[in-house]
PDB file of C-alpha atoms in Angstrom:
ATOM      1  CA  MET A   1     -21.003 -10.910  15.066  1.00  0.00           C
ATOM      2  CA  GLN A   2     -19.150 -11.076  11.540  1.00  0.00           C
ATOM      3  CA  GLU A   3     -18.183  -7.354  12.098  1.00  0.00           C
ATOM      4  CA  MET A   4     -16.033  -7.787  14.671  1.00  0.00           C
ATOM      5  CA  ASP A   5     -15.162 -11.357  14.297  1.00  0.00           C
ATOM      6  CA  ASN A   6     -12.857  -9.802  10.869  1.00  0.00           C
ATOM      7  CA  THR A   7     -11.523  -6.953  12.698  1.00  0.00           C
ATOM      8  CA  LYS A   8     -10.505  -9.339  15.545  1.00  0.00           C
ATOM      9  CA  LYS A   9      -8.301 -11.515  13.273  1.00  0.00           C
ATOM     10  CA  PHE A  10      -6.904  -9.088  10.955  1.00  0.00           C
ATOM     11  CA  THR A  11      -5.913  -7.047  14.114  1.00  0.00           C
ATOM     12  CA  GLU A  12      -4.828 -10.654  15.905  1.00  0.00           C
ATOM     13  CA  LEU A  13      -2.721 -11.570  12.771  1.00  0.00           C
ATOM     14  CA  PHE A  14      -1.237  -7.902  12.449  1.00  0.00           C
ATOM     15  CA  SER A  15      -0.245  -7.762  15.480  1.00  0.00           C
ATOM     16  CA  GLN A  16       2.101 -10.917  15.322  1.00  0.00           C
ATOM     17  CA  LEU A  17       3.984 -10.308  12.026  1.00  0.00           C
ATOM     18  CA  GLY A  18       7.017  -8.494  14.016  1.00  0.00           C
ATOM     19  CA  SER A  19       7.716 -11.619  15.307  1.00  0.00           C
ATOM     20  CA  ASN A  20       7.759 -14.179  12.325  1.00  0.00           C
ATOM     21  CA  SER A  21       9.572 -14.665  10.059  1.00  0.00           C
ATOM     22  CA  ALA A  22       9.657 -13.320   6.182  1.00  0.00           C
ATOM     23  CA  ASP A  23       8.114 -16.043   4.954  1.00  0.00           C
ATOM     24  CA  GLU A  24       5.728 -16.604   7.866  1.00  0.00           C
ATOM     25  CA  GLN A  25       4.645 -13.163   7.230  1.00  0.00           C
ATOM     26  CA  LYS A  26       3.953 -13.718   3.349  1.00  0.00           C
ATOM     27  CA  GLN A  27       1.332 -16.370   5.011  1.00  0.00           C
ATOM     28  CA  LYS A  28      -0.403 -14.204   7.139  1.00  0.00           C
ATOM     29  CA  ILE A  29      -0.579 -11.507   5.568  1.00  0.00           C
ATOM     30  CA  GLU A  30      -2.512 -13.870   2.089  1.00  0.00           C
ATOM     31  CA  GLU A  31      -4.641 -14.413   5.790  1.00  0.00           C
ATOM     32  CA  MET A  32      -5.340 -10.584   5.817  1.00  0.00           C
ATOM     33  CA  ILE A  33      -6.191 -10.208   2.871  1.00  0.00           C
ATOM     34  CA  SER A  34      -8.569 -12.299   2.345  1.00  0.00           C
ATOM     35  CA  ILE A  35     -10.313 -11.350   5.668  1.00  0.00           C
ATOM     36  CA  VAL A  36      -9.994  -7.669   3.917  1.00  0.00           C
ATOM     37  CA  ASP A  37     -11.365  -8.798   1.178  1.00  0.00           C
ATOM     38  CA  GLU A  38     -14.656  -9.529   3.205  1.00  0.00           C
ATOM     39  CA  MET A  39     -14.744  -6.505   5.541  1.00  0.00           C
ATOM     40  CA  ASN A  40     -17.735  -3.508   5.026  1.00  0.00           C
ATOM     41  CA  GLU A  41     -17.040  -0.232   4.733  1.00  0.00           C
ATOM     42  CA  ARG A  42     -16.967   0.575   8.610  1.00  0.00           C
ATOM     43  CA  GLU A  43     -15.111  -2.748   9.794  1.00  0.00           C
ATOM     44  CA  PHE A  44     -12.549  -0.991   6.486  1.00  0.00           C
ATOM     45  CA  ARG A  45     -12.102   1.982   8.622  1.00  0.00           C
ATOM     46  CA  SER A  46     -12.162   0.453  11.838  1.00  0.00           C
ATOM     47  CA  VAL A  47      -9.033  -1.316  11.268  1.00  0.00           C
ATOM     48  CA  PHE A  48      -6.904   0.975   8.974  1.00  0.00           C
ATOM     49  CA  THR A  49      -5.875   3.520  11.718  1.00  0.00           C
ATOM     50  CA  MET A  50      -3.547   6.048  12.761  1.00  0.00           C
ATOM     51  CA  GLU A  51      -2.550   3.309  14.564  1.00  0.00           C
ATOM     52  CA  LEU A  52      -2.147   0.526  12.611  1.00  0.00           C
ATOM     53  CA  PHE A  53       0.353   2.747   9.650  1.00  0.00           C
ATOM     54  CA  ASN A  54       2.163   3.820  12.759  1.00  0.00           C
ATOM     55  CA  GLU A  55       2.667   0.584  13.469  1.00  0.00           C
ATOM     56  CA  MET A  56       3.968  -0.525   9.981  1.00  0.00           C
ATOM     57  CA  ASP A  57       6.340   2.500   9.817  1.00  0.00           C
ATOM     58  CA  LYS A  58       8.039   1.384  13.286  1.00  0.00           C
ATOM     59  CA  MET A  59       7.896  -2.538  11.836  1.00  0.00           C
ATOM     60  CA  ILE A  60       9.618  -1.523   8.821  1.00  0.00           C
ATOM     61  CA  GLU A  61      12.040   1.537  10.618  1.00  0.00           C
ATOM     62  CA  GLU A  62      13.075  -1.842  12.891  1.00  0.00           C
ATOM     63  CA  ARG A  63      13.330  -4.357   9.748  1.00  0.00           C
ATOM     64  CA  LYS A  64      10.763  -6.555  11.635  1.00  0.00           C
ATOM     65  CA  LEU A  65       8.701  -6.033   8.132  1.00  0.00           C
ATOM     66  CA  SER A  66      10.103  -6.520   5.149  1.00  0.00           C
ATOM     67  CA  MET A  67       9.248  -3.736   2.370  1.00  0.00           C
ATOM     68  CA  GLY A  68       8.233  -6.244  -0.328  1.00  0.00           C
ATOM     69  CA  ASN A  69       6.141  -7.779   2.296  1.00  0.00           C
ATOM     70  CA  ALA A  70       4.882  -4.537   3.448  1.00  0.00           C
ATOM     71  CA  PHE A  71       3.859  -3.622  -0.041  1.00  0.00           C
ATOM     72  CA  VAL A  72       1.630  -7.001  -1.078  1.00  0.00           C
ATOM     73  CA  LEU A  73      -0.203  -6.038   2.295  1.00  0.00           C
ATOM     74  CA  LEU A  74      -0.266  -1.945   0.854  1.00  0.00           C
ATOM     75  CA  LYS A  75      -1.462  -2.112  -2.012  1.00  0.00           C
ATOM     76  CA  HIS A  76      -4.104  -5.029  -1.445  1.00  0.00           C
ATOM     77  CA  ILE A  77      -5.716  -2.191   1.230  1.00  0.00           C
ATOM     78  CA  GLY A  78      -5.345   0.459  -0.962  1.00  0.00           C
ATOM     79  CA  TYR A  79      -6.816  -1.025  -4.034  1.00  0.00           C
ATOM     80  CA  LEU A  80      -9.896  -1.932  -2.371  1.00  0.00           C
ATOM     81  CA  LYS A  81     -10.008   2.012  -0.845  1.00  0.00           C
ATOM     82  CA  VAL A  82      -9.890   3.011  -4.633  1.00  0.00           C
ATOM     83  CA  LEU A  83     -12.480   0.250  -5.845  1.00  0.00           C
ATOM     84  CA  LYS A  84     -14.929   0.481  -2.622  1.00  0.00           C
ATOM     85  CA  ASP A  85     -15.153   4.435  -3.294  1.00  0.00           C
ATOM     86  CA  ILE A  86     -13.814   4.049   0.672  1.00  0.00           C
ATOM     87  CA  TRP A  87     -12.507   7.565   2.548  1.00  0.00           C
ATOM     88  CA  ILE A  88      -9.923   6.366   5.063  1.00  0.00           C
ATOM     89  CA  ASP A  89      -7.766   9.558   5.725  1.00  0.00           C
ATOM     90  CA  ARG A  90      -5.392   8.365   8.169  1.00  0.00           C
ATOM     91  CA  PHE A  91      -2.439   6.800   6.114  1.00  0.00           C
ATOM     92  CA  ASP A  92      -2.711  10.808   5.201  1.00  0.00           C
ATOM     93  CA  ASN A  93      -0.351  12.075   8.111  1.00  0.00           C
ATOM     94  CA  SER A  94       0.901   8.981   9.326  1.00  0.00           C
ATOM     95  CA  PRO A  95       4.992   8.684   9.706  1.00  0.00           C
ATOM     96  CA  LEU A  96       4.457   5.838   6.951  1.00  0.00           C
ATOM     97  CA  SER A  97       3.417   8.227   4.314  1.00  0.00           C
ATOM     98  CA  VAL A  98       6.095  10.552   4.783  1.00  0.00           C
ATOM     99  CA  ARG A  99       8.071   7.589   4.993  1.00  0.00           C
ATOM    100  CA  PHE A 100       7.207   6.487   1.251  1.00  0.00           C
ATOM    101  CA  GLU A 101       7.206  10.071   0.093  1.00  0.00           C
ATOM    102  CA  GLU A 102      10.731  10.445   0.817  1.00  0.00           C
ATOM    103  CA  MET A 103      11.274   7.172  -0.572  1.00  0.00           C
ATOM    104  CA  ILE A 104       9.682   7.865  -3.858  1.00  0.00           C
ATOM    105  CA  VAL A 105      12.116  11.250  -4.030  1.00  0.00           C
ATOM    106  CA  ASP A 106      15.194   9.606  -3.402  1.00  0.00           C
ATOM    107  CA  GLU A 107      14.355   7.169  -5.887  1.00  0.00           C
ATOM    108  CA  ASN A 108      13.472   9.217  -8.625  1.00  0.00           C
ATOM    109  CA  GLU A 109      16.997  11.217  -7.922  1.00  0.00           C
ATOM    110  CA  LYS A 110      19.026   8.135  -8.333  1.00  0.00           C
ATOM    111  CA  LYS A 111      21.416   8.401 -11.223  1.00  0.00           C
ATOM    112  CA  LYS A 112      19.517   5.832 -13.866  1.00  0.00           C
ATOM    113  CA  GLU A 113      22.065   2.810 -13.492  1.00  0.00           C
ATOM    114  CA  GLU A 114      21.500   2.858  -9.517  1.00  0.00           C
ATOM    115  CA  LYS A 115      17.370   3.613  -9.304  1.00  0.00           C
ATOM    116  CA  ASP A 116      15.353   0.300  -8.349  1.00  0.00           C
ATOM    117  CA  GLU A 117      12.400   0.305 -10.871  1.00  0.00           C
ATOM    118  CA  LYS A 118      10.347  -1.879  -9.302  1.00  0.00           C
ATOM    119  CA  LEU A 119      10.890  -0.410  -5.998  1.00  0.00           C
ATOM    120  CA  LEU A 120       9.861   3.625  -7.034  1.00  0.00           C
ATOM    121  CA  THR A 121       6.768   1.922  -8.955  1.00  0.00           C
ATOM    122  CA  ASP A 122       5.518   0.078  -5.266  1.00  0.00           C
ATOM    123  CA  LEU A 123       6.053   3.469  -3.324  1.00  0.00           C
ATOM    124  CA  CYS A 124       4.243   4.756  -6.357  1.00  0.00           C
ATOM    125  CA  GLU A 125       1.258   2.770  -6.098  1.00  0.00           C
ATOM    126  CA  CYS A 126       1.197   2.569  -2.339  1.00  0.00           C
ATOM    127  CA  PHE A 127       1.034   6.211  -2.120  1.00  0.00           C
ATOM    128  CA  LEU A 128      -1.352   6.970  -4.724  1.00  0.00           C
ATOM    129  CA  ALA A 129      -3.566   3.864  -4.056  1.00  0.00           C
ATOM    130  CA  LEU A 130      -3.468   4.635   0.563  1.00  0.00           C
ATOM    131  CA  SER A 131      -3.686   8.380   0.116  1.00  0.00           C
ATOM    132  CA  ASN A 132      -6.159  10.944  -0.301  1.00  0.00           C
ATOM    133  CA  TYR A 133      -3.745  14.200  -0.979  1.00  0.00           C
ATOM    134  CA  SER A 134      -1.006  14.789  -2.904  1.00  0.00           C
ATOM    135  CA  SER A 135       2.146  16.743  -3.756  1.00  0.00           C
ATOM    136  CA  SER A 136       1.530  18.345  -7.494  1.00  0.00           C
ATOM    137  CA  LYS A 137       5.712  18.675  -8.013  1.00  0.00           C
ATOM    138  CA  LEU A 138       5.320  14.894  -7.692  1.00  0.00           C
ATOM    139  CA  HIS A 139       3.675  14.037 -10.062  1.00  0.00           C
ATOM    140  CA  SER A 140       5.833  14.074 -12.331  1.00  0.00           C
ATOM    141  CA  ILE A 141       7.179  11.288 -10.864  1.00  0.00           C
ATOM    142  CA  TYR A 142       4.180   8.737 -10.364  1.00  0.00           C
ATOM    143  CA  VAL A 143       2.923   9.630 -13.569  1.00  0.00           C
ATOM    144  CA  PRO A 144       6.017   8.446 -16.026  1.00  0.00           C
ATOM    145  CA  CYS A 145       6.456   5.516 -13.330  1.00  0.00           C
ATOM    146  CA  LEU A 146       3.293   4.345 -13.449  1.00  0.00           C
ATOM    147  CA  LEU A 147       2.491   5.035 -17.284  1.00  0.00           C
ATOM    148  CA  LYS A 148       5.579   2.906 -18.045  1.00  0.00           C
ATOM    149  CA  VAL A 149       4.040  -0.157 -16.179  1.00  0.00           C
ATOM    150  CA  ALA A 150       0.847   0.569 -17.483  1.00  0.00           C
ATOM    151  CA  GLN A 151       2.077  -0.204 -21.283  1.00  0.00           C
ATOM    152  CA  LYS A 152       3.722  -3.517 -20.518  1.00  0.00           C
ATOM    153  CA  LYS A 153       2.150  -5.733 -23.349  1.00  0.00           C
ATOM    154  CA  GLU A 154       3.348  -9.601 -21.194  1.00  0.00           C
ATOM    155  CA  LYS A 155       0.099 -11.512 -20.786  1.00  0.00           C
ATOM    156  CA  SER A 156       0.748 -13.160 -17.711  1.00  0.00           C
ATOM    157  CA  VAL A 157      -1.762 -12.918 -14.783  1.00  0.00           C
ATOM    158  CA  GLU A 158       0.710 -11.259 -13.357  1.00  0.00           C
ATOM    159  CA  THR A 159       1.960  -8.530 -15.852  1.00  0.00           C
ATOM    160  CA  GLN A 160      -2.057  -7.803 -16.356  1.00  0.00           C
ATOM    161  CA  LYS A 161      -1.720  -7.327 -12.059  1.00  0.00           C
ATOM    162  CA  GLU A 162       0.610  -5.067 -12.204  1.00  0.00           C
ATOM    163  CA  VAL A 163      -0.900  -2.790 -15.051  1.00  0.00           C
ATOM    164  CA  GLU A 164      -4.169  -2.739 -13.467  1.00  0.00           C
ATOM    165  CA  LEU A 165      -2.850  -1.547 -10.050  1.00  0.00           C
ATOM    166  CA  ALA A 166      -0.746   1.141 -12.310  1.00  0.00           C
ATOM    167  CA  LEU A 167      -4.277   2.244 -13.355  1.00  0.00           C
ATOM    168  CA  LEU A 168      -5.455   2.631 -10.678  1.00  0.00           C
ATOM    169  CA  ALA A 169      -3.085   4.273  -9.062  1.00  0.00           C
ATOM    170  CA  LEU A 170      -3.384   6.253 -11.611  1.00  0.00           C
ATOM    171  CA  SER A 171      -6.324   7.004 -11.546  1.00  0.00           C
ATOM    172  CA  ASN A 172      -6.162   7.806  -8.450  1.00  0.00           C
ATOM    173  CA  ILE A 173      -4.564  11.170  -9.340  1.00  0.00           C
ATOM    174  CA  ILE A 174      -7.688  13.182 -10.995  1.00  0.00           C
ATOM    175  CA  TYR A 175      -8.815  13.131  -6.937  1.00  0.00           C
ATOM    176  CA  PHE A 176      -5.031  15.393  -5.757  1.00  0.00           C
ATOM    177  CA  VAL A 177      -5.860  18.060  -8.888  1.00  0.00           C
TER     178      VAL A 177
END
């Protein structure tokens, strides 16, 4: 019964994201993250389907979900996927995966002055944590970007979380080689 409650609650909150303001989305995403933390592998697999990733891509495209809010949720999902060693292959074939790959290449090709390092880092972390496969040609983008984050020496909790996510995403590359 608990299993159904987690998947149902998550699905309901997700379906409401597109009709909320950015601040309301943040609150719903925090609730969704706490639900995801309680999920077992079966629940995790049943929620993170191709349809969910397709819907998220559509919401981003229609600007109903900000990239910042999407990154918060996707990074956490990817973090738990890697941490709990759960194989989900729905992201790899989704339009969201294609969007992120294209954005990574586009952002990397920008001149140094125009490049948004935070966006590139967020894209790399999300993509690598969620994906089971990666093109080796993109490793030359992922590795330097994430190593730069991992080298931060600040002691704040936020910085340490960024470093942890970067290292986790980097560790996932070994599966792609």
